[in-house]
Amino acid sequence: MFKRIAFFVYGSLSYLVFLGTFLYAVAFVGNLGVPTALDGARSGPLGVAVAIDVVLLALFAVQHSVMARKWFKDWWTRIVPKPLERSTYVLFSSLALILLFWQWRPLGGVVWTIEDPFARFVLRGLFAFGWGLVLVSTFLINHFDLFGMRQVWLYLLARPYTTLRFGTPGPYRLVRHPLYVGWLFAFWSTPTMTLAHLLFSIATTAYILIAIQLEERDLVREHGDSYEAYRRSVPMLIPFTRRRRDSQPAERISARVQ
């Protein structure tokens, strides 16, 4: 019983670290009064600052992608108990982001700025919409399973973990990756695009496009024909850009591999 409680406490703490990191990320990208933010005046040589930022982004991308792959999980769970695998992944991802927030180097410079008050309001609205879509998308596919809480809760109750069924709730009927669509809105919707913001947006967009390919390979391996049918009938990121080839909707699912 002590072990089960300890696992649940670890998972809960990992989730709280994630929650704090997520909230800070909103303020970091939006420059909303936090100690370190995406934009600001450059304090050193441009080349050094760009190199540091690129390394920080690459470190997060590698951690976030490699630890999500099945081959890594198969090896990792020889060291980390299976009920803690997802919580540990969430914790490491949060720590990689915290390092990025801490060491990020603003680059100065303005690529574009929009002065019209209404246009600025619209862009701020799209920024908020993006973060909201990210959060809503996680709940639609089981937020607490995605961030490790369901796994430690079931372990606390001495119940076996059961894989969630594949489903297409809400925006998943329009695009296969609404969570990533939310990130794109959050990262690109800004009335003032600085050099640092542009670097961040380009790098994260490139990572998203690569991550989708890796994720979908895992989803096809896990769900087979069900996901193949879904992939053929629903566009990846832009809704209404692909005609449905089948008259029947894709089989419902409620889990995704990250």
XYZ file of C-alpha atoms in Angstrom:
258
model
C 0.000 0.000 0.000
C 2.879 2.380 0.781
C 4.291 1.773 -2.701
C 0.935 2.530 -4.319
C 0.602 5.745 -2.316
C 4.166 6.772 -3.172
C 3.494 6.223 -6.878
C 0.332 8.317 -6.671
C 2.153 11.146 -4.880
C 4.917 11.076 -7.513
C 2.367 11.180 -10.317
C 0.451 14.005 -8.641
C 3.603 16.075 -8.139
C 4.620 15.503 -11.756
C 1.192 16.667 -12.866
C 1.403 19.794 -10.697
C 4.818 20.610 -12.181
C 3.288 20.238 -15.648
C 0.334 22.462 -14.720
C 2.609 25.214 -13.457
C 4.801 24.888 -16.540
C 1.793 25.091 -18.852
C 0.529 28.259 -17.185
C 3.989 29.817 -17.310
C 4.259 28.858 -21.003
C 1.124 30.888 -21.770
C 2.652 33.929 -20.096
C 6.113 33.258 -21.592
C 4.894 33.156 -25.191
C 2.440 36.009 -24.653
C 4.900 38.219 -22.728
C 2.414 38.505 -19.896
C 4.507 39.891 -17.066
C 6.645 36.884 -16.137
C 10.327 37.146 -15.116
C 11.504 35.600 -18.397
C 9.558 35.952 -21.644
C 9.947 35.116 -25.303
C 10.560 38.700 -26.425
C 12.825 41.414 -25.132
C 15.993 43.352 -25.771
C 19.100 41.407 -26.743
C 21.762 41.405 -24.034
C 24.674 39.797 -25.899
C 25.989 38.844 -29.334
C 23.214 37.800 -31.723
C 24.979 34.637 -32.887
C 25.492 33.375 -29.335
C 21.892 34.107 -28.383
C 20.535 32.313 -31.464
C 22.774 29.303 -30.796
C 21.601 29.039 -27.171
C 17.938 29.296 -28.185
C 18.318 26.687 -30.914
C 20.006 24.263 -28.489
C 17.216 24.763 -25.935
C 14.537 24.121 -28.562
C 16.381 21.066 -29.882
C 16.818 19.662 -26.382
C 13.072 19.847 -25.750
C 12.249 18.385 -29.177
C 14.589 15.408 -28.723
C 13.392 14.684 -25.188
C 9.736 15.075 -26.056
C 9.949 12.903 -29.154
C 12.401 10.161 -28.153
C 10.762 9.433 -24.796
C 7.412 9.024 -26.574
C 8.595 6.280 -28.923
C 7.657 2.672 -28.251
C 11.215 1.363 -28.492
C 12.281 3.850 -25.807
C 9.315 2.990 -23.576
C 10.094 -0.721 -23.858
C 13.643 -0.042 -22.638
C 12.714 2.693 -20.136
C 10.128 0.589 -18.316
C 12.864 -1.847 -17.361
C 14.114 0.973 -15.141
C 10.989 3.003 -14.384
C 7.853 1.122 -13.206
C 5.161 1.089 -15.880
C 2.613 3.043 -13.788
C 5.165 5.871 -13.549
C 6.321 5.886 -17.184
C 3.857 8.544 -18.332
C 4.295 10.701 -15.235
C 8.061 10.579 -15.686
C 7.705 11.575 -19.328
C 5.504 14.501 -18.306
C 7.977 15.528 -15.599
C 10.982 15.416 -17.946
C 9.084 17.392 -20.592
C 8.206 20.018 -17.998
C 11.813 20.238 -16.809
C 13.018 20.676 -20.402
C 10.581 23.557 -20.803
C 11.571 25.092 -17.483
C 15.196 25.037 -18.641
C 14.134 26.735 -21.876
C 12.228 29.440 -19.976
C 15.159 29.999 -17.622
C 17.914 30.202 -20.227
C 16.041 31.702 -23.179
C 17.829 34.620 -24.850
C 15.633 37.367 -26.377
C 17.033 38.530 -29.718
C 15.592 42.025 -30.027
C 14.488 43.317 -33.406
C 10.988 43.504 -34.830
C 9.936 41.563 -37.920
C 6.462 43.070 -38.023
C 4.120 44.971 -35.752
C 0.425 45.661 -36.145
C -0.837 48.928 -34.725
C -4.545 48.712 -35.550
C -6.359 48.148 -32.218
C -8.983 45.836 -33.694
C -6.406 43.694 -35.499
C -4.362 43.453 -32.294
C -7.479 42.398 -30.403
C -8.218 39.713 -33.007
C -4.686 38.335 -32.803
C -4.828 38.266 -29.022
C -8.140 36.445 -29.314
C -6.590 33.856 -31.642
C -3.716 33.490 -29.183
C -6.200 32.710 -26.398
C -8.176 30.430 -28.719
C -5.036 28.437 -29.467
C -4.240 27.774 -25.824
C -7.875 26.961 -25.137
C -7.954 24.490 -28.025
C -4.833 22.797 -26.689
C -6.408 22.341 -23.271
C -9.816 21.244 -24.569
C -8.198 18.743 -26.948
C -6.389 17.044 -24.074
C -9.649 16.577 -22.158
C -11.404 15.177 -25.219
C -8.829 12.374 -25.444
C -8.644 11.885 -21.649
C -6.507 14.597 -20.091
C -5.556 12.595 -17.014
C -4.400 9.569 -18.997
C -2.349 11.842 -21.256
C -0.542 13.334 -18.263
C -0.105 10.181 -16.198
C -2.688 10.673 -13.470
C -5.009 7.886 -14.594
C -2.141 5.405 -14.537
C -1.122 6.151 -10.937
C -4.745 6.381 -9.807
C -5.525 2.909 -11.147
C -2.338 1.612 -9.523
C -3.382 3.197 -6.213
C -6.667 1.291 -6.446
C -4.829 -1.913 -7.386
C -6.636 -2.015 -10.730
C -4.949 -2.989 -14.007
C -4.318 -0.290 -16.574
C -6.567 -0.548 -19.625
C -5.755 1.101 -22.931
C -8.308 3.681 -23.985
C -10.288 3.092 -27.146
C -9.641 5.089 -30.279
C -12.213 7.846 -30.859
C -12.811 11.054 -32.782
C -14.589 13.451 -30.414
C -15.355 17.075 -31.266
C -12.615 18.771 -33.311
C -10.988 15.390 -33.983
C -13.733 14.947 -36.575
C -12.427 18.006 -38.429
C -8.666 17.516 -38.149
C -6.551 14.662 -36.881
C -4.417 16.872 -34.636
C -6.432 19.741 -33.124
C -3.991 19.899 -30.230
C -1.208 20.831 -32.646
C -3.512 23.282 -34.422
C -3.935 24.963 -31.055
C -0.178 25.229 -30.606
C 0.177 26.831 -34.052
C -2.436 29.466 -33.230
C -0.783 30.112 -29.864
C 2.709 30.509 -31.332
C 1.940 32.545 -34.461
C -0.872 34.841 -33.280
C 1.006 37.894 -32.111
C 0.605 41.560 -33.061
C 4.366 42.071 -32.711
C 6.652 39.459 -34.227
C 10.195 39.765 -32.928
C 13.234 37.818 -34.112
C 13.077 35.545 -31.070
C 9.358 34.934 -31.547
C 9.899 34.134 -35.224
C 12.706 31.705 -34.403
C 10.545 30.043 -31.762
C 7.524 29.809 -34.070
C 9.459 28.391 -37.027
C 11.291 25.839 -34.884
C 8.167 24.658 -33.076
C 6.207 24.445 -36.339
C 8.946 22.318 -37.900
C 8.944 20.092 -34.841
C 5.162 19.710 -34.943
C 5.260 18.596 -38.580
C 7.962 16.030 -37.781
C 6.250 14.876 -34.574
C 3.007 14.242 -36.449
C 4.746 11.799 -38.779
C 6.285 9.902 -35.864
C 3.048 9.921 -33.877
C 0.941 8.706 -36.773
C 3.366 5.864 -37.432
C 2.806 4.740 -33.837
C -0.950 5.170 -34.152
C -1.097 3.032 -37.282
C 0.981 0.375 -35.542
C -1.350 0.421 -32.527
C -4.750 0.787 -34.203
C -4.133 -0.583 -37.699
C -6.933 -0.218 -40.249
C -9.042 1.953 -37.928
C -6.470 4.717 -37.912
C -5.645 4.253 -41.597
C -9.322 4.857 -42.425
C -9.354 7.891 -40.153
C -6.206 9.262 -41.756
C -7.666 8.865 -45.245
C -10.905 10.637 -44.391
C -9.843 13.477 -42.056
C -7.216 16.144 -42.879
C -4.133 16.511 -40.730
C -4.252 20.167 -39.632
C -6.497 22.220 -41.926
C -10.209 21.375 -41.767
C -12.351 20.862 -44.879
C -9.341 20.278 -47.133
C -10.037 16.633 -47.891
C -13.196 14.963 -49.091
C -14.362 11.997 -47.108
C -13.679 8.843 -49.060
C -15.914 6.663 -46.947
C -19.578 7.194 -46.190
C -19.103 5.729 -42.727
C -17.243 7.754 -40.063
C -13.961 6.438 -38.764
C -14.213 4.126 -35.778
C -14.363 6.084 -32.554
C -11.245 6.282 -30.437
C -10.418 8.044 -27.217
C -6.686 7.584 -26.896
C -3.623 8.890 -28.680
C 0.018 8.006 -28.593
C 2.201 10.990 -27.771
